[in-house]
């Protein structure tokens, strides 16, 4: 039974949210007050301006002190690898845009510090909401976490501590910050549920690292339940059961036991090759945006980085990163991953929202406007600076450069011309680089899929960005709640597009990979194998499951299943047939839901 806002919590009341961290937890709820702070804006007199600025800066200092204390309290080795998240929040607190904008609002618009901060945060959120990439868009939650902390401190509101919890509980909260999650003791906090949040938020990443089952995006769970309610959460399926019946309780005890056994088994795959029973080799690589994510990628068995998003280097700063800064960061990642390759995607964003020094006009339809490679080819100085940095870093290990959102041969030729200019400059300056740097493109548009044969003659590899390819192929915005149901990765049109891309790559003898979300979804592994992908790049936690599947199947089995799926007329039928096949082959991974 699904519950609405007014549904009474009865036996086996069932909720569905976003599974942010896998695993099954059985316990009782504990309500944690993390309601979003409501800033009250009021106009102030001119003579009040200095006091409001002082109050704001005091809140900034206190917030930084609190986060430093969180850092000092982290002793868990796995958590220590994620301290960069707290560092990111500290950087936000030091962001001149945040500070200067808020102070400017106080001075010029004569509003109190709370109101000024509210206006600044609203602007920040608008920037993130305009981002197409889900992973980057989810960084908005970091702004929210920092903003809430600042507001609490401005308003003198103390925060309920997790330290006082002395029994095993499942936390229920409107939202949790990464700092909250870092303070969780796994012995006492066995899971958490939140109203808001996404699977790629830093809070979710931390939950997965800690091994704490978590479900986010439940919308109104805090208004539905009270503390002390018996609950089962299945972080893999994203399901919650309140007041479980004895039968449900018994079923989930068995399910938890099976899950824990599977997790231990998956660990044994980390050092093995992702090779099918008939010897087809697939390289499983990681998607990252920061060097600090590399230890987790290596731990999960990543054979290199298939997608290094460089956008983060350009965000929330008054000026783009310098060439030297980029070289330093690329080199660090390359050396940490050596001898495995690192694929650096050039800047994949749109417009002035990320590069404040460049003032472009807002676009009515940014998804189809000046973004990704179109932006880089317009802003050639920035583009060539990034290419020079990538080339220079290539002297320190295996690097590949990848251009996003290519829609035609002319664009790739323009990119290669810029790359040649950068090479010529470095030669003239006697700066070393890899002269054989592989050049690839992301296939994300229907036009690129349709002329994949022509594009394959121009590059060394393809990488399919499924998130955009599916959106553009089906003309559907998956962020639009009215049409999101039409976002269907197994739509016959998508399958045919993928077949065209792989066939073109194979005919040209180039590598064909995938770095979109489909790559990391175990359900699709057999289909992607049948299509012939020889590289799948994903968020690190997905690697062991996909590897386990690949090592237990044959490529010709995938090819036969693909041929069958291509005959089916609707995405629903394709999905049903695939789920049936995967459940039969891997009941421990795709077994039927118990409720």
Coordinates of C-alpha atoms in Angstrom, one line a residue:
X1 CA 0.0 0.0 0.0
X2 CA 1.3 3.5 -0.9
X3 CA 0.6 6.1 1.6
X4 CA -0.5 9.7 1.0
X5 CA 0.0 12.6 3.3
X6 CA -3.2 11.8 5.2
X7 CA -2.9 8.0 5.3
X8 CA -2.9 6.4 8.8
X9 CA 0.2 4.3 9.6
X10 CA -1.2 0.8 10.0
X11 CA 0.4 -2.6 9.7
X12 CA 2.7 -3.1 6.7
X13 CA 2.3 0.5 5.6
X14 CA 4.5 0.8 2.6
X15 CA 6.4 3.8 1.2
X16 CA 8.7 4.2 -1.8
X17 CA 11.5 6.7 -2.1
X18 CA 14.9 6.9 -3.7
X19 CA 17.3 4.1 -2.6
X20 CA 20.4 6.2 -1.7
X21 CA 22.4 3.5 0.1
X22 CA 21.8 -0.3 -0.2
X23 CA 21.1 -2.7 2.6
X24 CA 18.3 -3.7 4.9
X25 CA 17.8 -2.2 8.4
X26 CA 15.2 -3.3 10.9
X27 CA 14.6 -1.2 13.9
X28 CA 12.5 1.7 15.3
X29 CA 12.2 5.3 14.1
X30 CA 13.9 8.3 15.8
X31 CA 12.7 11.7 14.7
X32 CA 15.5 14.2 14.2
X33 CA 14.6 17.9 13.8
X34 CA 16.3 19.0 10.6
X35 CA 13.5 21.2 9.2
X36 CA 14.6 23.7 6.7
X37 CA 15.2 27.1 8.4
X38 CA 12.8 29.8 7.4
X39 CA 14.5 33.1 7.1
X40 CA 12.4 36.1 8.1
X41 CA 13.3 39.2 6.0
X42 CA 12.8 42.7 7.4
X43 CA 13.9 46.1 6.3
X44 CA 16.5 47.8 8.5
X45 CA 17.6 51.3 9.1
X46 CA 20.9 52.5 7.7
X47 CA 22.5 52.6 11.1
X48 CA 21.7 48.9 11.6
X49 CA 23.8 47.9 8.6
X50 CA 27.1 47.4 10.5
X51 CA 25.5 45.2 13.2
X52 CA 23.8 43.0 10.6
X53 CA 27.1 42.6 8.7
X54 CA 28.8 41.7 12.0
X55 CA 26.1 39.2 12.8
X56 CA 26.4 37.5 9.4
X57 CA 30.2 37.3 9.6
X58 CA 29.9 35.9 13.2
X59 CA 27.6 33.2 11.8
X60 CA 30.1 32.4 9.1
X61 CA 32.9 32.0 11.7
X62 CA 30.8 29.8 14.0
X63 CA 29.7 27.6 11.0
X64 CA 33.4 27.1 10.0
X65 CA 34.3 26.3 13.6
X66 CA 31.5 23.7 13.8
X67 CA 32.6 22.0 10.5
X68 CA 36.2 22.0 11.7
X69 CA 35.1 20.2 14.8
X70 CA 33.3 17.6 12.7
X71 CA 36.5 17.1 10.7
X72 CA 38.5 16.6 13.9
X73 CA 36.0 14.1 15.2
X74 CA 36.3 11.8 12.2
X75 CA 38.5 8.8 12.9
X76 CA 37.0 6.2 10.6
X77 CA 39.4 5.5 7.8
X78 CA 36.6 5.2 5.2
X79 CA 35.1 8.4 6.3
X80 CA 38.4 10.2 6.3
X81 CA 38.6 9.7 2.6
X82 CA 35.5 11.8 2.3
X83 CA 36.7 14.7 4.4
X84 CA 36.9 16.7 1.1
X85 CA 33.1 17.0 1.4
X86 CA 33.5 19.0 4.6
X87 CA 36.3 20.9 3.0
X88 CA 33.9 21.7 0.1
X89 CA 31.5 23.2 2.7
X90 CA 34.2 25.2 4.3
X91 CA 35.1 26.5 0.8
X92 CA 31.5 27.5 0.3
X93 CA 31.7 29.5 3.6
X94 CA 34.8 31.2 2.3
X95 CA 33.3 31.9 -1.1
X96 CA 33.6 35.6 -1.9
X97 CA 30.4 35.5 -3.9
X98 CA 28.4 34.2 -0.9
X99 CA 29.9 36.7 1.4
X100 CA 30.0 39.7 -0.9
X101 CA 26.5 39.2 -2.3
X102 CA 25.0 38.9 1.2
X103 CA 26.8 42.0 2.5
X104 CA 25.8 43.8 -0.7
X105 CA 22.1 42.9 -0.1
X106 CA 22.4 44.2 3.5
X107 CA 24.0 47.5 2.4
X108 CA 22.1 48.3 -0.8
X109 CA 18.7 46.8 -0.1
X110 CA 18.7 47.5 3.6
X111 CA 17.5 44.0 4.6
X112 CA 18.5 42.1 7.7
X113 CA 21.3 39.5 7.5
X114 CA 18.8 36.6 7.4
X115 CA 16.9 38.1 4.5
X116 CA 20.1 39.0 2.7
X117 CA 21.4 35.5 3.0
X118 CA 18.1 34.1 1.8
X119 CA 18.4 36.2 -1.3
X120 CA 22.0 35.0 -2.0
X121 CA 21.1 31.4 -1.4
X122 CA 18.2 31.7 -3.8
X123 CA 20.5 32.9 -6.5
X124 CA 22.9 30.0 -5.8
X125 CA 20.1 27.5 -6.0
X126 CA 18.9 28.9 -9.3
X127 CA 22.4 28.4 -10.8
X128 CA 22.4 24.7 -9.8
X129 CA 18.8 24.0 -10.9
X130 CA 19.8 25.1 -14.4
X131 CA 22.4 22.3 -14.6
X132 CA 21.5 19.4 -16.9
X133 CA 23.9 16.9 -15.3
X134 CA 22.1 15.3 -12.4
X135 CA 25.3 14.6 -10.5
X136 CA 26.4 18.2 -10.6
X137 CA 22.9 19.5 -10.0
X138 CA 22.8 17.5 -6.8
X139 CA 25.7 19.7 -5.5
X140 CA 22.9 22.1 -4.8
X141 CA 22.3 20.1 -1.6
X142 CA 25.7 21.2 -0.4
X143 CA 24.6 24.8 -0.7
X144 CA 21.4 24.0 1.2
X145 CA 23.3 22.3 4.0
X146 CA 25.7 25.3 4.4
X147 CA 22.8 27.7 4.1
X148 CA 20.8 26.0 6.8
X149 CA 23.8 25.9 9.1
X150 CA 24.4 29.6 8.6
X151 CA 20.7 30.5 9.1
X152 CA 20.6 28.4 12.3
X153 CA 23.6 30.2 13.6
X154 CA 22.3 33.6 12.6
X155 CA 19.0 32.9 14.4
X156 CA 20.7 31.4 17.4
X157 CA 19.0 28.0 16.9
X158 CA 20.9 25.1 18.4
X159 CA 21.1 21.8 16.5
X160 CA 19.8 18.5 17.9
X161 CA 22.8 16.3 18.3
X162 CA 23.2 12.7 17.2
X163 CA 25.6 12.0 20.1
X164 CA 22.8 11.6 22.6
X165 CA 21.2 8.6 20.8
X166 CA 22.0 5.5 22.9
X167 CA 20.1 2.7 21.1
X168 CA 19.8 1.3 17.6
X169 CA 17.5 3.5 15.5
X170 CA 16.5 4.5 12.0
X171 CA 16.8 8.3 11.8
X172 CA 13.8 10.1 10.2
X173 CA 14.5 13.7 9.2
X174 CA 13.5 16.3 6.6
X175 CA 17.1 16.4 5.4
X176 CA 20.5 15.5 6.6
X177 CA 23.8 17.2 5.9
X178 CA 27.0 15.4 5.1
X179 CA 28.3 16.7 8.5
X180 CA 25.3 14.9 10.2
X181 CA 26.1 11.7 8.3
X182 CA 29.8 11.9 9.2
X183 CA 28.8 12.0 12.9
X184 CA 26.7 8.8 12.7
X185 CA 27.8 5.8 14.8
X186 CA 27.0 2.7 12.7
X187 CA 26.5 0.7 15.9
X188 CA 23.6 3.0 16.9
X189 CA 22.3 4.5 13.7
X190 CA 21.4 1.7 11.4
X191 CA 19.6 3.6 8.7
X192 CA 18.0 6.9 7.8
X193 CA 15.0 8.2 5.9
X194 CA 14.5 11.8 4.6
X195 CA 11.9 13.9 3.0
X196 CA 14.3 15.3 0.4
X197 CA 17.5 14.4 -1.2
X198 CA 19.0 12.6 -4.2
X199 CA 21.0 9.5 -4.9
X200 CA 24.1 11.5 -5.9
X201 CA 24.1 14.0 -3.0
X202 CA 27.1 14.0 -0.7
X203 CA 25.0 12.7 2.1
X204 CA 24.0 9.7 0.0
X205 CA 27.6 9.1 -1.0
X206 CA 28.7 9.1 2.7
X207 CA 25.9 6.7 3.6
X208 CA 27.1 4.3 1.0
X209 CA 30.6 4.6 2.2
X210 CA 29.5 4.0 5.8
X211 CA 27.4 1.1 4.7
X212 CA 24.3 2.6 6.3
X213 CA 21.0 1.8 4.4
X214 CA 19.3 5.0 3.4
X215 CA 16.2 6.1 1.5
X216 CA 15.8 9.8 0.5
X217 CA 13.2 11.8 -1.4
X218 CA 10.2 10.3 0.6
X219 CA 8.6 13.8 0.4
X220 CA 6.5 13.7 3.6
X221 CA 7.8 10.9 5.8
X222 CA 8.4 13.3 8.7
X223 CA 4.8 14.3 8.8
X224 CA 3.6 10.7 8.6
X225 CA 5.4 9.0 11.5
X226 CA 6.4 9.6 15.0
X227 CA 9.4 8.3 17.0
X228 CA 9.5 4.7 18.2
X229 CA 7.6 3.2 15.3
X230 CA 8.9 -0.3 14.1
X231 CA 10.3 0.0 10.6
X232 CA 12.1 -2.0 7.9
X233 CA 14.0 -0.1 5.2
X234 CA 15.4 -1.7 2.1
X235 CA 17.9 0.8 0.7
X236 CA 18.5 -1.3 -2.5
X237 CA 14.8 -1.1 -3.5
X238 CA 14.0 2.2 -1.9
X239 CA 11.2 0.8 0.1
X240 CA 10.1 1.4 3.7
X241 CA 7.6 -0.7 5.7
X242 CA 6.2 0.7 8.9
X243 CA 4.7 -1.5 11.6
X244 CA 5.7 -4.8 9.8
X245 CA 3.6 -7.8 10.4
X246 CA 5.3 -11.0 11.7
X247 CA 5.3 -12.5 8.2
X248 CA 6.9 -9.4 6.7
X249 CA 9.4 -9.2 9.6
X250 CA 10.4 -12.8 9.0
X251 CA 10.7 -12.3 5.2
X252 CA 13.0 -9.3 5.6
X253 CA 15.2 -11.1 8.2
X254 CA 15.8 -13.7 5.5
X255 CA 16.3 -11.0 2.9
X256 CA 18.8 -9.2 5.1
X257 CA 20.8 -12.4 5.6
X258 CA 20.9 -13.0 1.9
X259 CA 22.0 -9.4 1.2
X260 CA 24.8 -9.6 3.7
X261 CA 26.1 -12.8 2.2
X262 CA 26.0 -11.3 -1.3
X263 CA 27.9 -8.2 -0.1
X264 CA 30.7 -10.4 1.3
X265 CA 30.8 -12.4 -2.0
X266 CA 31.0 -9.2 -4.1
X267 CA 34.2 -8.2 -2.3
X268 CA 35.9 -11.2 -3.8
X269 CA 35.4 -9.8 -7.3
X270 CA 37.3 -6.5 -6.8
X271 CA 40.6 -7.8 -8.1
X272 CA 39.3 -10.0 -10.9
X273 CA 39.0 -8.9 -14.5
X274 CA 35.5 -8.1 -15.9
X275 CA 35.7 -10.9 -18.5
X276 CA 32.8 -13.0 -19.7
X277 CA 32.8 -16.8 -19.7
X278 CA 33.6 -16.8 -23.4
X279 CA 36.6 -14.4 -22.9
X280 CA 35.1 -11.0 -23.9
X281 CA 36.9 -8.3 -21.9
X282 CA 35.1 -5.3 -20.6
X283 CA 36.9 -2.5 -18.8
X284 CA 34.9 -1.2 -15.8
X285 CA 36.0 2.3 -15.0
X286 CA 34.9 5.0 -12.5
X287 CA 33.1 8.4 -12.9
X288 CA 34.6 11.1 -10.7
X289 CA 34.7 14.8 -10.2
X290 CA 37.4 15.1 -7.5
X291 CA 40.7 13.4 -6.9
X292 CA 39.5 12.5 -3.4
X293 CA 37.0 10.0 -5.0
X294 CA 39.9 7.9 -6.4
X295 CA 40.5 5.7 -3.3
X296 CA 36.9 4.5 -3.4
X297 CA 37.1 3.9 -7.1
X298 CA 40.3 1.8 -6.7
X299 CA 38.7 0.0 -3.7
X300 CA 35.8 -1.1 -5.8
X301 CA 38.1 -2.4 -8.6
X302 CA 37.9 0.5 -11.2
X303 CA 40.3 0.0 -14.1
X304 CA 40.9 3.7 -14.6
X305 CA 38.6 6.7 -14.9
X306 CA 36.2 6.7 -17.8
X307 CA 34.7 10.1 -17.0
X308 CA 36.4 12.9 -15.1
X309 CA 34.0 15.8 -15.0
X310 CA 35.9 19.0 -15.0
X311 CA 33.0 21.3 -14.4
X312 CA 33.6 21.4 -10.6
X313 CA 36.8 23.2 -11.2
X314 CA 34.9 26.1 -12.7
X315 CA 32.0 26.4 -10.3
X316 CA 31.4 29.0 -7.6
X317 CA 34.4 31.1 -8.2
X318 CA 34.9 34.5 -9.6
X319 CA 37.3 33.4 -12.4
X320 CA 38.1 30.1 -14.2
X321 CA 41.0 28.0 -12.9
X322 CA 44.4 28.8 -14.3
X323 CA 46.3 26.5 -16.6
X324 CA 48.7 25.7 -13.9
X325 CA 45.9 24.9 -11.4
X326 CA 44.4 22.6 -13.9
X327 CA 47.7 20.8 -14.7
X328 CA 48.2 20.2 -11.0
X329 CA 44.8 18.7 -10.5
X330 CA 44.9 16.6 -13.7
X331 CA 48.3 15.4 -12.8
X332 CA 47.3 14.4 -9.3
X333 CA 44.4 12.3 -10.7
X334 CA 46.5 10.7 -13.4
X335 CA 49.3 9.7 -11.0
X336 CA 46.9 8.3 -8.5
X337 CA 45.3 6.1 -11.2
X338 CA 48.5 5.1 -12.8
X339 CA 49.0 2.8 -14.8
X340 CA 45.3 2.9 -15.6
X341 CA 44.0 5.6 -18.0
X342 CA 42.1 8.7 -17.1
X343 CA 39.5 10.2 -19.5
X344 CA 39.2 13.9 -19.0
X345 CA 36.0 15.4 -20.4
X346 CA 36.4 19.0 -21.4
X347 CA 34.0 21.6 -19.8
X348 CA 30.4 20.4 -20.1
X349 CA 28.3 23.3 -19.0
X350 CA 26.5 26.2 -20.4
X351 CA 26.9 29.9 -20.3
X352 CA 27.9 32.5 -17.7
X353 CA 26.4 30.7 -14.8
X354 CA 29.6 28.9 -14.3
X355 CA 32.2 31.3 -15.6
X356 CA 31.2 34.6 -14.1
X357 CA 33.8 36.6 -16.0
X358 CA 32.0 35.9 -19.2
X359 CA 28.6 37.6 -19.4
X360 CA 26.2 35.8 -21.7
X361 CA 22.5 36.3 -22.2
X362 CA 20.1 33.9 -20.5
X363 CA 18.8 31.3 -22.9
X364 CA 15.1 30.3 -23.2
X365 CA 16.1 26.7 -23.8
X366 CA 19.5 26.1 -22.4
X367 CA 19.4 22.3 -22.9
X368 CA 19.5 22.9 -26.6
X369 CA 21.5 26.1 -26.5
X370 CA 25.1 27.3 -26.0
X371 CA 26.3 24.4 -23.8
X372 CA 29.1 21.8 -23.6
X373 CA 31.3 21.8 -26.7
X374 CA 29.3 24.6 -28.3
X375 CA 30.3 26.8 -25.3
X376 CA 33.9 25.7 -25.5
X377 CA 34.2 26.4 -29.2
X378 CA 32.8 29.9 -28.7
X379 CA 35.1 30.6 -25.7
X380 CA 38.2 29.4 -27.4
X381 CA 40.6 31.0 -25.0
X382 CA 39.2 29.0 -22.1
X383 CA 38.9 25.9 -24.3
X384 CA 42.5 26.0 -25.5
X385 CA 43.7 26.7 -22.0
X386 CA 42.0 23.5 -20.8
X387 CA 43.4 21.6 -23.7
X388 CA 47.0 22.8 -23.0
X389 CA 46.5 21.7 -19.3
X390 CA 45.3 18.3 -20.4
X391 CA 48.2 17.9 -22.8
X392 CA 50.7 19.0 -20.2
X393 CA 49.3 16.5 -17.7
X394 CA 49.6 13.7 -20.3
X395 CA 53.3 13.8 -19.7
X396 CA 52.7 12.2 -16.3
X397 CA 50.6 9.2 -17.3
X398 CA 47.9 7.8 -19.5
X399 CA 45.3 10.4 -20.4
X400 CA 42.5 10.6 -22.9
X401 CA 40.6 13.7 -23.9
X402 CA 36.9 13.6 -24.5
X403 CA 34.6 16.3 -26.1
X404 CA 31.0 16.4 -24.9
X405 CA 27.8 16.8 -26.9
X406 CA 29.3 16.5 -30.4
X407 CA 26.6 16.7 -33.0
X408 CA 28.5 16.7 -36.2
X409 CA 31.8 16.1 -37.9
X410 CA 32.5 19.9 -38.3
X411 CA 32.5 20.2 -34.5
X412 CA 35.0 17.5 -33.9
X413 CA 37.2 18.9 -36.6
X414 CA 37.0 22.3 -34.9
X415 CA 38.0 20.7 -31.6
X416 CA 40.9 18.8 -33.1
X417 CA 42.1 22.1 -34.7
X418 CA 42.1 23.7 -31.3
X419 CA 44.0 20.7 -29.9
X420 CA 46.5 21.0 -32.7
X421 CA 47.0 24.7 -31.9
X422 CA 47.6 23.8 -28.3
X423 CA 50.1 21.1 -29.3
X424 CA 52.0 23.5 -31.6
X425 CA 52.3 26.0 -28.8
X426 CA 53.6 23.5 -26.4
X427 CA 56.1 22.2 -28.9
X428 CA 57.3 25.8 -29.5
X429 CA 57.6 26.3 -25.8
X430 CA 59.5 23.0 -25.4
X431 CA 56.9 21.7 -22.9
X432 CA 56.5 17.9 -22.9
X433 CA 53.2 16.0 -23.6
X434 CA 52.0 12.7 -25.0
X435 CA 52.0 13.2 -28.8
X436 CA 49.6 10.2 -29.1
X437 CA 47.0 11.5 -26.7
X438 CA 43.8 9.6 -27.6
X439 CA 40.9 11.8 -28.7
X440 CA 37.3 10.8 -28.1
X441 CA 33.8 12.1 -28.1
X442 CA 30.6 11.7 -26.1
X443 CA 27.7 10.4 -28.2
X444 CA 24.7 12.2 -26.6
X445 CA 22.6 13.5 -29.5
X446 CA 20.5 11.7 -32.1
X447 CA 22.5 13.3 -34.8
X448 CA 25.7 11.9 -33.5
X449 CA 24.2 8.4 -33.3
X450 CA 22.9 8.6 -36.8
X451 CA 26.3 9.7 -38.3
X452 CA 28.3 7.5 -35.9
X453 CA 30.0 5.9 -38.9
X454 CA 31.3 9.3 -40.1
X455 CA 32.4 10.4 -36.6
X456 CA 34.2 7.1 -36.0
X457 CA 36.6 8.0 -38.7
X458 CA 37.6 11.1 -36.8
X459 CA 38.3 9.9 -33.3
X460 CA 40.0 7.1 -31.2
X461 CA 37.0 6.3 -29.1
X462 CA 33.3 6.8 -28.4
X463 CA 31.7 7.1 -25.0
X464 CA 27.9 7.2 -24.9
X465 CA 26.3 9.6 -22.5
X466 CA 23.0 7.9 -22.0
X467 CA 21.4 10.5 -19.8
X468 CA 21.3 13.1 -22.5
X469 CA 21.0 10.7 -25.4
X470 CA 17.8 9.3 -24.0
X471 CA 16.4 12.7 -23.3
X472 CA 17.2 14.0 -26.7
X473 CA 16.2 10.8 -28.5
X474 CA 12.8 10.7 -26.8
X475 CA 12.4 14.5 -26.6
X476 CA 11.7 14.2 -22.9
X477 CA 12.9 16.2 -19.9
X478 CA 13.2 13.6 -17.1
X479 CA 13.3 16.4 -14.6
X480 CA 9.8 17.4 -15.6
X481 CA 7.4 15.5 -13.4
X482 CA 4.7 15.6 -16.0
X483 CA 6.7 13.7 -18.6
X484 CA 9.4 12.0 -16.6
X485 CA 7.6 8.7 -17.0
X486 CA 8.5 8.8 -20.7
X487 CA 12.2 8.7 -19.9
X488 CA 12.7 5.0 -20.8
X489 CA 16.3 3.7 -21.2
X490 CA 15.0 0.6 -22.9
X491 CA 12.8 2.4 -25.4
X492 CA 13.2 0.6 -28.8
X493 CA 14.5 3.9 -30.3
X494 CA 17.2 4.0 -27.7
X495 CA 18.2 0.4 -28.2
X496 CA 18.5 1.0 -32.0
X497 CA 20.5 4.1 -31.5
X498 CA 22.9 2.2 -29.2
X499 CA 23.2 -0.6 -31.8
X500 CA 24.1 1.9 -34.5
X501 CA 26.8 3.5 -32.3
X502 CA 28.4 0.2 -31.4
X503 CA 28.2 -1.1 -34.9
X504 CA 29.9 2.1 -36.3
X505 CA 32.6 1.9 -33.6
X506 CA 33.3 -1.8 -34.3
X507 CA 33.5 -1.2 -38.0
X508 CA 36.0 1.5 -37.5
X509 CA 38.0 -0.5 -35.0
X510 CA 37.7 2.1 -32.2
X511 CA 36.7 1.6 -28.5
X512 CA 33.1 2.1 -27.7
X513 CA 32.2 2.8 -24.0
X514 CA 29.4 4.1 -22.0
X515 CA 29.6 6.6 -19.1
X516 CA 25.9 7.4 -18.5
X517 CA 23.7 6.0 -15.7
X518 CA 22.8 2.9 -17.8
X519 CA 26.4 1.7 -17.6
X520 CA 26.2 1.3 -13.8
X521 CA 22.8 -0.4 -13.7
X522 CA 23.3 -4.2 -13.3
X523 CA 19.9 -4.8 -15.0
X524 CA 21.3 -3.6 -18.3
X525 CA 24.7 -5.5 -18.2
X526 CA 23.6 -8.4 -20.4
X527 CA 22.1 -6.0 -23.0
X528 CA 25.2 -3.8 -23.1
X529 CA 27.3 -6.9 -23.5
X530 CA 25.1 -8.0 -26.4
X531 CA 25.6 -4.6 -28.0
X532 CA 29.3 -5.0 -27.8
X533 CA 30.4 -2.2 -25.3
X534 CA 33.9 -2.9 -24.2
X535 CA 34.1 -0.1 -21.6
X536 CA 31.5 0.8 -18.9
X537 CA 32.2 3.7 -16.6
X538 CA 30.1 4.3 -13.5
X539 CA 30.0 5.5 -10.0
X540 CA 32.4 3.3 -8.0
X541 CA 29.9 1.3 -5.8
X542 CA 28.2 -0.1 -8.9
X543 CA 31.4 -1.8 -10.2
X544 CA 31.4 -5.1 -8.2
X545 CA 27.8 -6.0 -9.1
X546 CA 28.2 -5.3 -12.8
X547 CA 31.5 -7.3 -12.8
X548 CA 29.9 -10.2 -11.0
X549 CA 27.2 -10.4 -13.7
X550 CA 29.7 -10.1 -16.6
X551 CA 31.8 -12.9 -15.2
X552 CA 28.9 -15.3 -15.1
X553 CA 27.5 -14.8 -18.7
X554 CA 28.6 -15.3 -22.2
X555 CA 28.6 -12.6 -24.8
X556 CA 26.7 -14.7 -27.3
X557 CA 23.9 -15.0 -24.7
X558 CA 23.7 -11.2 -24.6
X559 CA 23.6 -11.0 -28.4
X560 CA 20.7 -13.5 -28.6
X561 CA 18.8 -11.7 -25.9
X562 CA 19.4 -8.3 -27.6
X563 CA 18.1 -9.7 -30.9
X564 CA 14.9 -10.8 -29.1
X565 CA 14.5 -7.4 -27.3
X566 CA 14.9 -5.5 -30.6
X567 CA 11.8 -7.3 -31.9
X568 CA 9.6 -6.0 -29.1
X569 CA 7.6 -2.8 -29.8
X570 CA 7.5 -1.0 -26.5
X571 CA 9.8 -0.1 -23.7
X572 CA 7.5 -1.8 -21.2
X573 CA 7.7 -5.1 -23.0
X574 CA 11.5 -4.8 -23.4
X575 CA 11.8 -4.1 -19.7
X576 CA 9.5 -6.9 -18.6
X577 CA 11.4 -9.4 -20.8
X578 CA 14.8 -8.2 -19.5
X579 CA 13.7 -8.3 -15.9
X580 CA 12.3 -11.8 -16.3
X581 CA 15.6 -12.9 -17.8
X582 CA 17.8 -11.3 -15.2
X583 CA 15.7 -12.5 -12.3
X584 CA 15.9 -16.0 -13.7
X585 CA 19.7 -15.8 -14.1
X586 CA 20.4 -13.8 -10.9
X587 CA 17.6 -14.2 -8.4
X588 CA 19.9 -13.0 -5.6
X589 CA 20.3 -9.7 -7.4
X590 CA 16.9 -9.3 -9.1
X591 CA 14.6 -11.4 -7.1
X592 CA 10.9 -10.5 -7.1
X593 CA 9.9 -8.0 -4.4
X594 CA 8.7 -9.5 -1.2
X595 CA 5.8 -7.1 -0.8

